[in-house]
C-alpha cells in the first residue's frame, strides 16, 4: 500500500506553526497580521469560500475583515477601496474573491492589489519573482503541493517530476517551484503526446488537469510520489449523491510510494497556505517601510506593470 499523505494533518501542523508565528509577532510588539476579503455580488460558492477563510483566520489569530459589496458596484469604486486597503497599515493581505461581475475587469482589479499584500500570489510581480527564484508570495495551492511533497521527500535534487496541467494558478507555479527544488520538470497539458509514457518515468507526479481518474495505475512507476490536485464534482448515480473525484485512479495506484487522497489531500492545504502567506506578508511589511522602490526592486522597468 502507498503511504497516504494526509492533507488535513499537514494543514493542521502548518496552522499551528502559523499561530505560533502570530503569537511571536504580538509578543514582539508588531501589528497583528490582518487579512481583508472583498466579495462583490451574491455568488453562493464565493460566500462559502469567504466564510471558510474568515474562520481559518480566527483559528490562527489573524484579524480579518470583510467588504461585501453589491453586484452593481462600479469598477472605480472597487479600485478606490483596494487603493485604500493598500495604504492601510493594519491590512497585510487583500483578497478579492473571483468571479467578479461581468462589468468589472478582473485582471485590472487583481493587478491593483499591492504585490506585497497579494496573498493569493497572482500579481505579475509575484509571478515574476517566483519564476526568477527571487522570493515573493507563492500562490496558495502550489505552495500546499510543495509542502505535501516535502512531508515525504527529503531531497528533490535530480528527481524527475511531471506536472499535468499548465494553468497559471496551479500547473505553471508548481513547475517553477519544482525547478527551484532542482527537479527535472516536464510540464504537460491536453495536447501533450504520449502522456502515459512520460508519467511512467516520473519520480513525482503532480496532477492538476481537472480530468477525473486520468492517471491510471500503469502510468505510475513503483515508489513514485503522487499529488492529486484535481477536484471534479460528479453525481454518483448509485447513491444520487455528489462525489468529488481527483485526477488519479487512487485505488489502482497503491504501488506508488506516497499519494494524496481526494478529498483530504491538497484541498485542506490551500487555506492553511493563505494564512501562512498573510503572516509572511505582515512580517515583510513591518520589517521595513514599504515604498514603491521596495516593491519593484527586482524590476527596474516599471512601465510593464502599469
Ligand atoms: P485549468 O482548467 O485552468 O487547467 C487545466 C490544465 O490541465 C490545462 O493546462 C489543460 O491543458 C490540462 N488538461 C486538461 N485535461 C487534460 C488531459 N486529459 N490530459 C492532460 N492535460 C489536461 O484548471 P486549474 O485551475 O489548473 O485546476 C486544475 C484542477 O485542480 C481542477 O480540477 C481544479 O478544481 C483543481 N484545483 C484544486 C485546488 C485545491 O485547492 N485543491 C485549487 C485549484 C485547482
Coordinates of C-alpha atoms and ligand atoms in Angstrom, one line a residue:
X1 CA 0.0 0.0 0.0
X2 CA 1.2 3.5 -0.8
X3 CA 1.8 5.9 2.1
X4 CA -1.2 8.1 2.5
X5 CA -0.3 11.8 2.6
X6 CA -2.8 13.2 5.0
X7 CA -3.5 16.8 3.8
X8 CA -5.7 17.6 6.9
X9 CA -2.9 16.6 9.3
X10 CA -0.2 18.5 7.3
X11 CA -2.6 21.6 7.1
X12 CA -3.2 21.4 10.9
X13 CA 0.5 21.3 11.6
X14 CA 1.0 24.3 9.3
X15 CA -1.8 26.2 11.1
X16 CA 0.0 25.5 14.5
X17 CA 3.2 27.0 13.1
X18 CA 1.3 30.0 11.7
X19 CA -0.4 30.6 15.0
X20 CA 2.9 30.4 16.9
X21 CA 4.3 33.0 14.4
X22 CA 1.4 35.3 15.1
X23 CA 1.9 34.9 18.9
X24 CA 5.6 35.8 18.4
X25 CA 4.8 38.9 16.4
X26 CA 2.3 40.1 19.1
X27 CA 5.0 39.5 21.8
X28 CA 7.5 41.5 19.8
X29 CA 5.1 44.4 19.6
X30 CA 4.2 44.1 16.0
X31 CA 0.7 44.7 14.5
X32 CA -1.4 41.6 14.4
X33 CA -1.5 40.2 10.8
X34 CA -4.7 41.3 9.1
X35 CA -6.5 39.8 6.1
X36 CA -9.3 41.6 4.2
X37 CA -11.6 39.8 1.9
X38 CA -13.6 41.6 -0.7
X39 CA -16.7 40.0 -2.1
X40 CA -18.7 41.6 -4.9
X41 CA -22.2 40.2 -5.6
X42 CA -24.0 37.2 -4.2
X43 CA -22.2 34.2 -5.7
X44 CA -23.2 31.3 -3.5
X45 CA -19.9 29.4 -3.8
X46 CA -17.9 32.5 -3.2
X47 CA -19.8 33.2 0.0
X48 CA -18.9 29.7 1.3
X49 CA -15.2 30.2 0.5
X50 CA -15.1 33.6 2.2
X51 CA -16.7 32.2 5.3
X52 CA -14.1 29.4 5.4
X53 CA -11.3 31.9 5.1
X54 CA -12.6 34.1 7.9
X55 CA -13.0 31.0 10.1
X56 CA -9.4 30.0 9.3
X57 CA -8.2 33.5 10.3
X58 CA -9.9 33.1 13.7
X59 CA -8.2 29.7 14.2
X60 CA -4.7 31.1 13.8
X61 CA -5.2 34.5 15.4
X62 CA -5.1 36.6 12.2
X63 CA -7.5 39.6 12.3
X64 CA -10.0 39.6 9.4
X65 CA -12.4 41.9 7.8
X66 CA -14.9 41.6 5.0
X67 CA -16.1 44.1 2.5
X68 CA -19.4 42.8 1.0
X69 CA -20.3 45.0 -2.0
X70 CA -23.4 44.9 -4.1
X71 CA -23.2 43.2 -7.6
X72 CA -23.7 46.6 -9.3
X73 CA -20.6 48.2 -7.6
X74 CA -18.7 50.2 -10.1
X75 CA -15.2 49.3 -11.1
X76 CA -14.0 52.7 -10.0
X77 CA -15.5 52.2 -6.5
X78 CA -13.8 48.8 -6.2
X79 CA -10.5 50.2 -7.3
X80 CA -10.8 53.0 -4.8
X81 CA -11.5 50.5 -2.0
X82 CA -8.4 48.5 -2.9
X83 CA -6.3 51.7 -3.0
X84 CA -7.5 52.5 0.5
X85 CA -6.6 49.0 1.7
X86 CA -3.2 49.1 0.0
X87 CA -2.5 52.1 2.2
X88 CA -4.0 50.7 5.4
X89 CA -1.1 49.6 7.8
X90 CA -3.4 47.2 9.6
X91 CA -4.2 45.3 6.4
X92 CA -1.4 42.9 5.3
X93 CA -3.3 40.6 2.9
X94 CA -6.0 41.6 0.4
X95 CA -8.1 39.0 -1.3
X96 CA -10.7 39.9 -3.9
X97 CA -12.9 36.8 -4.4
X98 CA -13.4 35.8 -8.0
X99 CA -15.5 35.6 -10.1
X100 CA -16.3 39.3 -10.3
X101 CA -19.4 40.6 -12.0
X102 CA -19.0 40.8 -15.8
X103 CA -18.8 44.7 -16.0
X104 CA -15.6 44.6 -13.9
X105 CA -12.2 43.9 -15.5
X106 CA -10.9 41.1 -13.2
X107 CA -7.3 41.3 -14.4
X108 CA -7.1 45.1 -13.8
X109 CA -8.6 44.7 -10.3
X110 CA -6.3 41.9 -9.3
X111 CA -3.3 43.9 -10.5
X112 CA -4.3 46.9 -8.5
X113 CA -3.7 45.0 -5.3
X114 CA -0.2 45.9 -3.9
X115 CA 2.1 42.9 -4.7
X116 CA 3.2 43.0 -1.1
X117 CA -0.4 42.4 0.1
X118 CA -1.2 40.0 -2.8
X119 CA -1.6 36.9 -0.5
X120 CA -3.0 34.9 -3.5
X121 CA 0.3 35.3 -5.2
X122 CA -1.3 36.1 -8.6
X123 CA 0.1 39.6 -9.2
X124 CA 2.5 39.7 -12.2
X125 CA 5.3 41.0 -9.8
X126 CA 4.9 37.9 -7.6
X127 CA 4.7 35.6 -10.7
X128 CA 7.9 37.2 -11.9
X129 CA 9.6 36.8 -8.6
X130 CA 8.6 33.1 -8.5
X131 CA 9.8 32.4 -12.0
X132 CA 13.2 34.1 -11.3
X133 CA 13.5 32.5 -7.9
X134 CA 13.6 35.9 -6.1
X135 CA 11.1 35.4 -3.3
X136 CA 7.7 37.0 -3.3
X137 CA 4.4 35.5 -2.3
X138 CA 3.8 32.0 -3.7
X139 CA 0.2 31.1 -4.8
X140 CA -1.6 29.0 -2.1
X141 CA -2.4 25.7 -3.9
X142 CA 1.1 25.3 -5.4
X143 CA 2.7 26.2 -2.0
X144 CA 0.5 23.5 -0.5
X145 CA 1.6 21.0 -3.1
X146 CA 5.3 21.6 -2.3
X147 CA 4.7 21.3 1.5
X148 CA 2.9 18.0 1.0
X149 CA 5.8 16.8 -1.2
X150 CA 8.3 17.9 1.5
X151 CA 6.4 15.8 4.0
X152 CA 7.6 12.7 2.2
X153 CA 10.7 13.7 0.2
X154 CA 13.9 14.8 1.8
X155 CA 16.0 15.5 -1.3
X156 CA 14.4 16.8 -4.5
X157 CA 17.7 17.2 -6.4
X158 CA 17.7 15.4 -9.8
X159 CA 14.2 13.9 -9.3
X160 CA 12.1 13.5 -12.5
X161 CA 8.9 15.4 -12.0
X162 CA 5.9 15.6 -14.3
X163 CA 3.2 18.3 -13.9
X164 CA -0.1 17.5 -15.6
X165 CA -1.8 20.9 -16.4
X166 CA -0.2 24.2 -17.2
X167 CA -2.6 26.7 -15.7
X168 CA -1.3 30.0 -14.2
X169 CA -2.8 29.2 -10.8
X170 CA -1.6 25.6 -10.4
X171 CA 0.5 23.9 -13.1
X172 CA 3.0 26.7 -14.0
X173 CA 3.8 27.8 -10.4
X174 CA 4.1 24.2 -9.3
X175 CA 6.6 23.6 -12.2
X176 CA 8.6 26.7 -11.2
X177 CA 8.7 25.5 -7.5
X178 CA 9.9 22.0 -8.6
X179 CA 12.5 23.6 -10.8
X180 CA 13.7 25.7 -7.9
X181 CA 14.0 22.5 -5.9
X182 CA 16.4 21.2 -8.6
X183 CA 14.0 18.6 -10.1
X184 CA 14.0 17.9 -13.8
X185 CA 10.5 19.0 -14.7
X186 CA 8.2 18.1 -17.6
X187 CA 5.1 20.2 -17.9
X188 CA 2.3 18.5 -19.8
X189 CA -1.2 19.5 -21.0
X190 CA -4.2 18.5 -23.0
X191 CA -2.2 18.4 -26.3
X192 CA 0.8 16.5 -24.9
X193 CA 1.6 13.4 -26.9
X194 CA 2.4 10.1 -25.0
X195 CA 1.4 11.3 -21.5
X196 CA 1.3 7.7 -20.1
X197 CA 5.0 7.1 -21.1
X198 CA 6.1 10.5 -19.8
X199 CA 4.5 9.7 -16.4
X200 CA 6.0 6.2 -16.3
X201 CA 9.5 7.7 -15.9
X202 CA 8.4 10.1 -13.1
X203 CA 9.6 10.1 -9.5
X204 CA 7.0 12.8 -8.8
X205 CA 3.6 13.3 -10.5
X206 CA 1.5 16.4 -9.8
X207 CA -1.9 16.0 -11.5
X208 CA -3.7 19.3 -12.0
X209 CA -5.9 18.7 -15.0
X210 CA -9.4 18.6 -13.7
X211 CA -9.8 15.3 -15.6
X212 CA -11.3 12.6 -13.3
X213 CA -9.1 9.5 -12.9
X214 CA -6.9 10.5 -15.8
X215 CA -3.7 9.0 -14.2
X216 CA -4.0 5.2 -14.4
X217 CA -2.2 2.6 -12.3
X218 CA 0.0 1.5 -15.2
X219 CA 1.2 5.1 -15.7
X220 CA 2.9 5.1 -12.3
X221 CA 6.4 3.8 -11.5
X222 CA 6.6 1.8 -8.3
X223 CA 7.6 4.1 -5.5
X224 CA 6.6 7.4 -7.2
X225 CA 5.1 10.2 -5.2
X226 CA 1.7 11.4 -6.5
X227 CA 0.0 14.7 -5.6
X228 CA -3.6 14.8 -6.9
X229 CA -4.7 18.5 -7.2
X230 CA -7.8 17.7 -9.3
X231 CA -11.3 18.1 -8.0
X232 CA -14.3 17.3 -10.2
X233 CA -17.8 17.2 -8.8
X234 CA -19.8 14.3 -10.3
X235 CA -23.2 12.8 -9.4
X236 CA -22.9 9.2 -8.1
X237 CA -25.8 7.5 -9.9
X238 CA -25.9 4.7 -7.4
X239 CA -26.4 6.9 -4.4
X240 CA -27.7 10.1 -6.1
X241 CA -25.1 12.0 -4.1
X242 CA -22.4 14.3 -5.3
X243 CA -18.9 12.9 -5.3
X244 CA -15.5 14.6 -5.5
X245 CA -13.1 12.9 -8.0
X246 CA -9.4 13.5 -8.3
X247 CA -7.3 13.2 -11.4
X248 CA -5.7 10.0 -10.3
X249 CA -7.1 6.4 -10.2
X250 CA -6.3 6.2 -6.5
X251 CA -7.3 2.6 -5.9
X252 CA -5.1 1.3 -8.7
X253 CA -2.1 3.5 -7.8
X254 CA -1.3 1.8 -4.5
X255 CA 2.2 0.7 -5.7
X256 CA 3.2 4.4 -5.5
X257 CA 5.5 5.4 -2.7
X258 CA 3.1 8.0 -1.4
X259 CA -0.2 9.5 -2.6
X260 CA -2.7 12.2 -1.6
X261 CA -6.4 11.3 -1.4
X262 CA -9.3 13.4 -2.8
X263 CA -10.8 14.8 -0.8
X264 CA -8.4 15.3 2.2
X265 CA -5.2 15.9 0.3
X266 CA -4.4 19.2 -1.4
X267 CA -7.8 20.8 -0.6
X268 CA -7.1 21.5 3.1
X269 CA -3.7 22.9 2.3
X270 CA -4.9 25.8 0.3
X271 CA -6.5 27.8 3.1
X272 CA -3.7 26.9 5.5
X273 CA -1.2 28.4 3.0
X274 CA -3.3 31.5 2.6
X275 CA -3.0 32.0 6.4
X276 CA 0.8 31.4 6.2
X277 CA 1.1 33.9 3.3
X278 CA -0.8 36.5 5.3
X279 CA 1.7 36.2 8.2
X280 CA 4.6 36.2 5.8
X281 CA 3.2 39.5 4.2
X282 CA 2.6 41.0 7.6
X283 CA 6.2 40.3 8.7
X284 CA 7.7 41.6 5.5
X285 CA 5.6 44.8 5.6
X286 CA 6.5 45.5 9.2
X287 CA 10.2 44.7 8.7
X288 CA 10.8 47.7 6.5
X289 CA 8.9 50.8 5.3
X290 CA 7.0 49.9 2.2
X291 CA 7.9 52.1 -0.7
X292 CA 7.3 51.8 -4.4
X293 CA 11.0 51.2 -4.9
X294 CA 10.9 48.3 -2.5
X295 CA 8.0 46.7 -4.3
X296 CA 9.8 46.8 -7.7
X297 CA 13.4 46.3 -6.6
X298 CA 13.8 43.3 -9.0
X299 CA 12.2 45.0 -11.9
X300 CA 13.8 48.3 -12.9
X301 CA 11.4 48.9 -15.8
X302 CA 8.1 49.6 -14.0
X303 CA 6.2 50.6 -17.1
X304 CA 5.5 46.9 -17.8
X305 CA 3.3 46.7 -14.7
X306 CA 1.4 49.9 -15.3
Ligands
LIG1 P1 -7.4 24.7 -15.7 O1 -8.7 24.2 -16.4 O2 -7.1 26.1 -15.7 O3 -6.2 24.0 -16.4 C1 -6.2 22.6 -16.6 C2 -4.9 22.2 -17.3 O4 -4.9 20.8 -17.5 C3 -4.8 22.8 -18.7 O5 -3.4 23.2 -18.9 C4 -5.1 21.6 -19.6 O6 -4.4 21.7 -20.9 C5 -4.7 20.4 -18.8 N1 -5.5 19.2 -19.1 C6 -6.9 19.1 -19.1 N2 -7.2 17.9 -19.4 C7 -6.1 17.2 -19.6 C8 -5.9 15.8 -20.1 N3 -6.9 15.0 -20.3 N4 -4.6 15.5 -20.2 C9 -3.5 16.3 -20.0 N5 -3.7 17.6 -19.6 C10 -5.0 18.0 -19.4 O7 -7.5 24.1 -14.3 P2 -6.8 24.6 -12.9 O8 -7.5 25.8 -12.4 O9 -5.4 24.5 -13.0 O10 -7.3 23.4 -12.0 C11 -7.0 22.0 -12.2 C12 -7.7 21.1 -11.3 O11 -7.2 21.4 -10.0 C13 -9.2 21.3 -11.2 O12 -9.8 20.1 -11.0 C14 -9.4 22.2 -10.1 O13 -10.7 22.0 -9.5 C15 -8.3 21.7 -9.1 N6 -7.9 22.7 -8.1 C16 -7.9 22.4 -6.8 C17 -7.4 23.2 -5.9 C18 -7.4 22.8 -4.4 O14 -7.4 23.6 -3.5 N7 -7.3 21.5 -4.2 C19 -7.1 24.5 -6.2 C20 -7.1 24.9 -7.6 C21 -7.5 24.0 -8.5

